[in-house]
Amino acid sequence: MNKRILFLSLLVLIFSGAFSQSVEFEKDNFPGKKEELRAARKQLDIGIEFYEQGRKEFDDFRKGLMSDKTLPVSTRDYLHVGNENFKSAQSPLMDAQKFNPKNAKLNYMLGFIRFFEAPASKEALGFLSDAFRLDPETEQDLPYWLGWCHQLNVNWDEAIKYYNVYLGRLNLKPKSFAVEIEDVQKRLQNVIMEKYLVQSQKEYLLII
C-alpha cells in the first residue's frame, strides 16, 4: 500500500469534515417554512422506511456473498437485491431532497440507490460526492461506494483516494473487517492496473 496516498486521503477526510456541514431537517434550519418542512419530513420518513428494508436485504445478501465469492465483487452480483424497496424509497426521498439538498445522509441514500440502478451514472456520483462533501462521516462505507463510482467513471486517482479513505477506516479494526479489507485491497489493485494499462496504451499510440 502506498502510505503517502493513504495519509493524503485521510487528510482529505479530516479537512472536508472540518469545513462542510450537513443540514438537518429541523425547524431552526428552515425559518418560515413550517408546513413545507413537515411535508418534507413526512416524505423523508416514508423513504427511510423503505430504504432501511431494502438495505437490510442488501446487507444480508452482501455478507453471504463476500464470504463465499472470490473478491472483489461486481455490481452484477447485486442485481435486484432490495430492488423493490429501493424503488419505493426513491420517489419520497427525492421529494425530501428537493426541499433540502444539503442533508448528507439523504444524499448518501439516494446515491446508494442510484448506484445500483446505474453504477456509472453521473447522478449516482453526484449524490455520493455531495454526501461526502457535506459530512464524510455520515456512513462508514460512503467512501467505498464513492470510490467504486469513480472507478466506473474511469476517474482512477479519485477512486484510489476514496478507497484508501475507506481502507483507513477498516484498518482501525482489522480483525473485524478482514474480508472487507481484502475486497478493497483487490479493488485498489484493479484500479491501479486499469490506470496503467490505459496510460500504456496511450503512450504506445503516441509512439507509433
mmCIF file of C-alpha atoms in Angstrom:
data_model
loop_
_atom_site.group_PDB
_atom_site.id
_atom_site.type_symbol
_atom_site.label_atom_id
_atom_site.label_comp_id
_atom_site.label_asym_id
_atom_site.label_seq_id
_atom_site.Cartn_x
_atom_site.Cartn_y
_atom_site.Cartn_z
ATOM 1 C CA MET A 1 0.000 0.000 0.000
ATOM 2 C CA ASN A 2 1.229 3.483 -0.772
ATOM 3 C CA LYS A 3 1.343 5.054 2.711
ATOM 4 C CA ARG A 4 1.689 8.561 1.285
ATOM 5 C CA ILE A 5 -1.572 8.203 -0.686
ATOM 6 C CA LEU A 6 -3.327 6.819 2.384
ATOM 7 C CA PHE A 7 -2.050 9.703 4.528
ATOM 8 C CA LEU A 8 -3.202 12.302 1.999
ATOM 9 C CA SER A 9 -6.574 10.582 1.701
ATOM 10 C CA LEU A 10 -7.047 10.734 5.456
ATOM 11 C CA LEU A 11 -6.171 14.436 5.409
ATOM 12 C CA VAL A 12 -8.865 14.958 2.772
ATOM 13 C CA LEU A 13 -11.315 13.204 5.065
ATOM 14 C CA ILE A 14 -10.360 15.300 8.093
ATOM 15 C CA PHE A 15 -10.430 18.684 6.366
ATOM 16 C CA SER A 16 -13.558 18.025 4.339
ATOM 17 C CA GLY A 17 -15.295 17.220 7.603
ATOM 18 C CA ALA A 18 -13.960 20.379 9.220
ATOM 19 C CA PHE A 19 -15.198 22.761 6.533
ATOM 20 C CA SER A 20 -18.534 21.271 5.499
ATOM 21 C CA GLN A 21 -21.892 20.892 7.188
ATOM 22 C CA SER A 22 -24.931 18.719 6.707
ATOM 23 C CA VAL A 23 -28.274 20.490 7.128
ATOM 24 C CA GLU A 24 -30.707 18.518 9.269
ATOM 25 C CA PHE A 25 -34.480 18.535 8.832
ATOM 26 C CA GLU A 26 -35.065 20.779 11.852
ATOM 27 C CA LYS A 27 -37.242 23.875 12.170
ATOM 28 C CA ASP A 28 -34.341 26.135 13.160
ATOM 29 C CA ASN A 29 -32.765 25.465 9.763
ATOM 30 C CA PHE A 30 -35.919 26.429 7.841
ATOM 31 C CA PRO A 31 -37.490 29.523 9.418
ATOM 32 C CA GLY A 32 -40.874 30.420 7.984
ATOM 33 C CA LYS A 33 -41.261 27.041 6.262
ATOM 34 C CA LYS A 34 -43.125 25.057 8.892
ATOM 35 C CA GLU A 35 -45.604 23.366 6.555
ATOM 36 C CA GLU A 36 -43.038 22.683 3.842
ATOM 37 C CA LEU A 37 -40.711 21.148 6.430
ATOM 38 C CA ARG A 38 -43.485 18.982 7.817
ATOM 39 C CA ALA A 39 -44.319 17.686 4.335
ATOM 40 C CA ALA A 40 -40.647 17.050 3.543
ATOM 41 C CA ARG A 41 -40.088 15.181 6.800
ATOM 42 C CA LYS A 42 -43.112 13.014 6.089
ATOM 43 C CA GLN A 43 -41.660 12.070 2.701
ATOM 44 C CA LEU A 44 -38.264 11.525 4.304
ATOM 45 C CA ASP A 45 -39.723 9.139 6.892
ATOM 46 C CA ILE A 46 -41.545 7.159 4.208
ATOM 47 C CA GLY A 47 -38.406 6.939 2.097
ATOM 48 C CA ILE A 48 -36.207 5.921 5.021
ATOM 49 C CA GLU A 49 -38.590 3.115 5.984
ATOM 50 C CA PHE A 50 -38.413 1.580 2.504
ATOM 51 C CA TYR A 51 -34.672 2.252 2.231
ATOM 52 C CA GLU A 52 -33.895 0.509 5.517
ATOM 53 C CA GLN A 53 -35.905 -2.552 4.499
ATOM 54 C CA GLY A 54 -34.047 -2.729 1.195
ATOM 55 C CA ARG A 55 -30.718 -2.052 2.866
ATOM 56 C CA LYS A 56 -31.194 -4.883 5.362
ATOM 57 C CA GLU A 57 -31.921 -7.255 2.495
ATOM 58 C CA PHE A 58 -28.878 -5.922 0.645
ATOM 59 C CA ASP A 59 -26.514 -6.109 3.627
ATOM 60 C CA ASP A 60 -27.581 -9.668 4.490
ATOM 61 C CA PHE A 61 -27.024 -10.744 0.886
ATOM 62 C CA ARG A 62 -23.667 -8.953 0.699
ATOM 63 C CA LYS A 63 -22.418 -10.579 3.883
ATOM 64 C CA GLY A 64 -23.073 -14.034 2.454
ATOM 65 C CA LEU A 65 -21.700 -13.091 -0.948
ATOM 66 C CA MET A 66 -18.400 -11.776 0.365
ATOM 67 C CA SER A 67 -17.822 -14.862 2.494
ATOM 68 C CA ASP A 68 -18.415 -17.249 -0.435
ATOM 69 C CA LYS A 69 -17.180 -15.408 -3.533
ATOM 70 C CA THR A 70 -13.803 -14.576 -4.964
ATOM 71 C CA LEU A 71 -13.146 -10.900 -4.263
ATOM 72 C CA PRO A 72 -13.612 -8.207 -5.397
ATOM 73 C CA VAL A 73 -17.323 -8.457 -6.086
ATOM 74 C CA SER A 74 -19.069 -6.901 -9.097
ATOM 75 C CA THR A 75 -22.139 -4.678 -9.336
ATOM 76 C CA ARG A 76 -23.709 -7.550 -11.312
ATOM 77 C CA ASP A 77 -23.623 -9.664 -8.163
ATOM 78 C CA TYR A 78 -26.095 -7.285 -6.540
ATOM 79 C CA LEU A 79 -28.674 -7.078 -9.322
ATOM 80 C CA HIS A 80 -32.241 -6.891 -7.986
ATOM 81 C CA VAL A 81 -31.189 -7.227 -4.313
ATOM 82 C CA GLY A 82 -33.511 -4.965 -2.315
ATOM 83 C CA ASN A 83 -34.746 -3.580 -5.620
ATOM 84 C CA GLU A 84 -38.457 -3.255 -4.829
ATOM 85 C CA ASN A 85 -37.889 -1.445 -1.543
ATOM 86 C CA PHE A 86 -35.263 0.831 -3.071
ATOM 87 C CA LYS A 87 -37.617 1.744 -5.914
ATOM 88 C CA SER A 88 -40.342 2.567 -3.388
ATOM 89 C CA ALA A 89 -37.875 4.675 -1.391
ATOM 90 C CA GLN A 90 -36.578 6.727 -4.286
ATOM 91 C CA SER A 91 -39.560 8.982 -5.035
ATOM 92 C CA PRO A 92 -40.240 10.167 -1.443
ATOM 93 C CA LEU A 93 -36.515 10.616 -0.831
ATOM 94 C CA MET A 94 -36.257 12.741 -3.967
ATOM 95 C CA ASP A 95 -39.178 14.865 -2.757
ATOM 96 C CA ALA A 96 -37.367 15.424 0.539
ATOM 97 C CA GLN A 97 -34.121 16.190 -1.288
ATOM 98 C CA LYS A 98 -35.803 18.869 -3.398
ATOM 99 C CA PHE A 99 -36.705 20.662 -0.174
ATOM 100 C CA ASN A 100 -33.330 20.107 1.479
ATOM 101 C CA PRO A 101 -30.492 19.139 -0.895
ATOM 102 C CA LYS A 102 -27.862 19.663 1.810
ATOM 103 C CA ASN A 103 -28.520 16.667 4.050
ATOM 104 C CA ALA A 104 -25.617 14.213 3.886
ATOM 105 C CA LYS A 105 -27.488 11.053 4.885
ATOM 106 C CA LEU A 106 -30.251 11.750 2.366
ATOM 107 C CA ASN A 107 -27.734 12.256 -0.450
ATOM 108 C CA TYR A 108 -25.976 9.069 0.624
ATOM 109 C CA MET A 109 -29.195 7.036 0.439
ATOM 110 C CA LEU A 110 -30.085 8.432 -2.982
ATOM 111 C CA GLY A 111 -26.549 7.877 -4.242
ATOM 112 C CA PHE A 112 -26.545 4.307 -2.967
ATOM 113 C CA ILE A 113 -29.882 3.527 -4.640
ATOM 114 C CA ARG A 114 -28.885 5.197 -7.893
ATOM 115 C CA PHE A 115 -25.517 3.422 -7.902
ATOM 116 C CA PHE A 116 -27.176 0.035 -8.150
ATOM 117 C CA GLU A 117 -29.623 1.240 -10.781
ATOM 118 C CA ALA A 118 -26.924 2.782 -12.971
ATOM 119 C CA PRO A 119 -23.459 2.284 -11.420
ATOM 120 C CA ALA A 120 -21.559 4.661 -13.703
ATOM 121 C CA SER A 121 -24.220 7.380 -13.785
ATOM 122 C CA LYS A 122 -23.313 11.000 -13.114
ATOM 123 C CA GLU A 123 -26.362 11.173 -10.849
ATOM 124 C CA ALA A 124 -25.016 8.458 -8.532
ATOM 125 C CA LEU A 125 -21.611 10.125 -8.496
ATOM 126 C CA GLY A 126 -23.197 13.496 -7.751
ATOM 127 C CA PHE A 127 -25.271 12.295 -4.808
ATOM 128 C CA LEU A 128 -22.388 10.364 -3.248
ATOM 129 C CA SER A 129 -19.957 13.246 -3.773
ATOM 130 C CA ASP A 130 -22.397 15.673 -2.156
ATOM 131 C CA ALA A 131 -22.862 13.332 0.795
ATOM 132 C CA PHE A 132 -19.109 13.143 1.354
ATOM 133 C CA ARG A 133 -18.684 16.895 0.980
ATOM 134 C CA LEU A 134 -21.464 17.606 3.474
ATOM 135 C CA ASP A 135 -20.384 15.023 6.054
ATOM 136 C CA PRO A 136 -17.691 12.413 5.284
ATOM 137 C CA GLU A 137 -18.652 10.521 8.438
ATOM 138 C CA THR A 138 -22.346 10.164 7.625
ATOM 139 C CA GLU A 139 -21.827 6.451 6.822
ATOM 140 C CA GLN A 140 -18.680 4.390 7.281
ATOM 141 C CA ASP A 141 -18.913 2.809 3.824
ATOM 142 C CA LEU A 142 -19.586 6.068 1.941
ATOM 143 C CA PRO A 143 -16.014 6.358 0.559
ATOM 144 C CA TYR A 144 -16.223 2.744 -0.672
ATOM 145 C CA TRP A 145 -19.237 3.368 -2.902
ATOM 146 C CA LEU A 146 -17.859 6.751 -3.933
ATOM 147 C CA GLY A 147 -14.537 5.172 -4.863
ATOM 148 C CA TRP A 148 -16.296 2.447 -6.841
ATOM 149 C CA CYS A 149 -18.393 5.027 -8.662
ATOM 150 C CA HIS A 150 -15.261 6.976 -9.597
ATOM 151 C CA GLN A 151 -13.634 3.740 -10.782
ATOM 152 C CA LEU A 152 -16.551 3.053 -13.128
ATOM 153 C CA ASN A 153 -16.253 6.634 -14.413
ATOM 154 C CA VAL A 154 -12.517 5.997 -15.054
ATOM 155 C CA ASN A 155 -11.549 8.649 -12.500
ATOM 156 C CA TRP A 156 -8.734 6.448 -11.222
ATOM 157 C CA ASP A 157 -6.963 8.908 -8.940
ATOM 158 C CA GLU A 158 -10.238 9.783 -7.226
ATOM 159 C CA ALA A 159 -11.109 6.097 -6.906
ATOM 160 C CA ILE A 160 -7.741 5.378 -5.297
ATOM 161 C CA LYS A 161 -8.188 8.298 -2.912
ATOM 162 C CA TYR A 162 -11.597 7.227 -1.645
ATOM 163 C CA TYR A 163 -10.739 3.525 -1.464
ATOM 164 C CA ASN A 164 -7.790 4.473 0.725
ATOM 165 C CA VAL A 165 -10.022 6.588 2.959
ATOM 166 C CA TYR A 166 -12.286 3.571 3.431
ATOM 167 C CA LEU A 167 -9.309 1.275 3.967
ATOM 168 C CA GLY A 168 -8.073 3.606 6.692
ATOM 169 C CA ARG A 169 -11.399 3.232 8.483
ATOM 170 C CA LEU A 170 -11.381 -0.547 8.200
ATOM 171 C CA ASN A 171 -7.801 -0.797 9.436
ATOM 172 C CA LEU A 172 -8.881 0.663 12.778
ATOM 173 C CA LYS A 173 -10.381 -2.802 13.433
ATOM 174 C CA PRO A 174 -8.518 -5.120 11.045
ATOM 175 C CA LYS A 175 -9.705 -8.380 12.605
ATOM 176 C CA SER A 176 -13.362 -7.370 12.438
ATOM 177 C CA PHE A 177 -13.118 -6.242 8.805
ATOM 178 C CA ALA A 178 -10.674 -8.768 7.329
ATOM 179 C CA VAL A 179 -12.944 -9.693 4.390
ATOM 180 C CA GLU A 180 -13.791 -6.062 3.628
ATOM 181 C CA ILE A 181 -10.097 -5.125 3.746
ATOM 182 C CA GLU A 182 -9.267 -7.887 1.255
ATOM 183 C CA ASP A 183 -12.039 -6.662 -1.044
ATOM 184 C CA VAL A 184 -10.810 -3.052 -1.009
ATOM 185 C CA GLN A 185 -7.170 -4.036 -1.455
ATOM 186 C CA LYS A 186 -8.023 -6.105 -4.534
ATOM 187 C CA ARG A 187 -10.195 -3.305 -5.849
ATOM 188 C CA LEU A 188 -7.276 -0.903 -5.427
ATOM 189 C CA GLN A 189 -5.020 -3.301 -7.323
ATOM 190 C CA ASN A 190 -7.555 -3.414 -10.146
ATOM 191 C CA VAL A 191 -7.770 0.379 -10.340
ATOM 192 C CA ILE A 192 -4.000 0.755 -10.448
ATOM 193 C CA MET A 193 -3.790 -1.900 -13.175
ATOM 194 C CA GLU A 194 -6.603 -0.278 -15.189
ATOM 195 C CA LYS A 195 -4.864 3.085 -14.983
ATOM 196 C CA TYR A 196 -1.520 1.585 -16.007
ATOM 197 C CA LEU A 197 -2.973 -0.315 -18.984
ATOM 198 C CA VAL A 198 -4.816 2.704 -20.357
ATOM 199 C CA GLN A 199 -1.824 5.005 -19.915
ATOM 200 C CA SER A 200 0.468 2.423 -21.522
ATOM 201 C CA GLN A 201 -1.896 2.133 -24.475
ATOM 202 C CA LYS A 202 -1.931 5.917 -24.909
ATOM 203 C CA GLU A 203 1.864 6.038 -24.812
ATOM 204 C CA TYR A 204 2.025 3.215 -27.364
ATOM 205 C CA LEU A 205 -0.370 5.027 -29.686
ATOM 206 C CA LEU A 206 1.720 8.192 -29.405
ATOM 207 C CA ILE A 207 4.907 6.294 -30.255
ATOM 208 C CA ILE A 208 3.508 4.678 -33.380
#
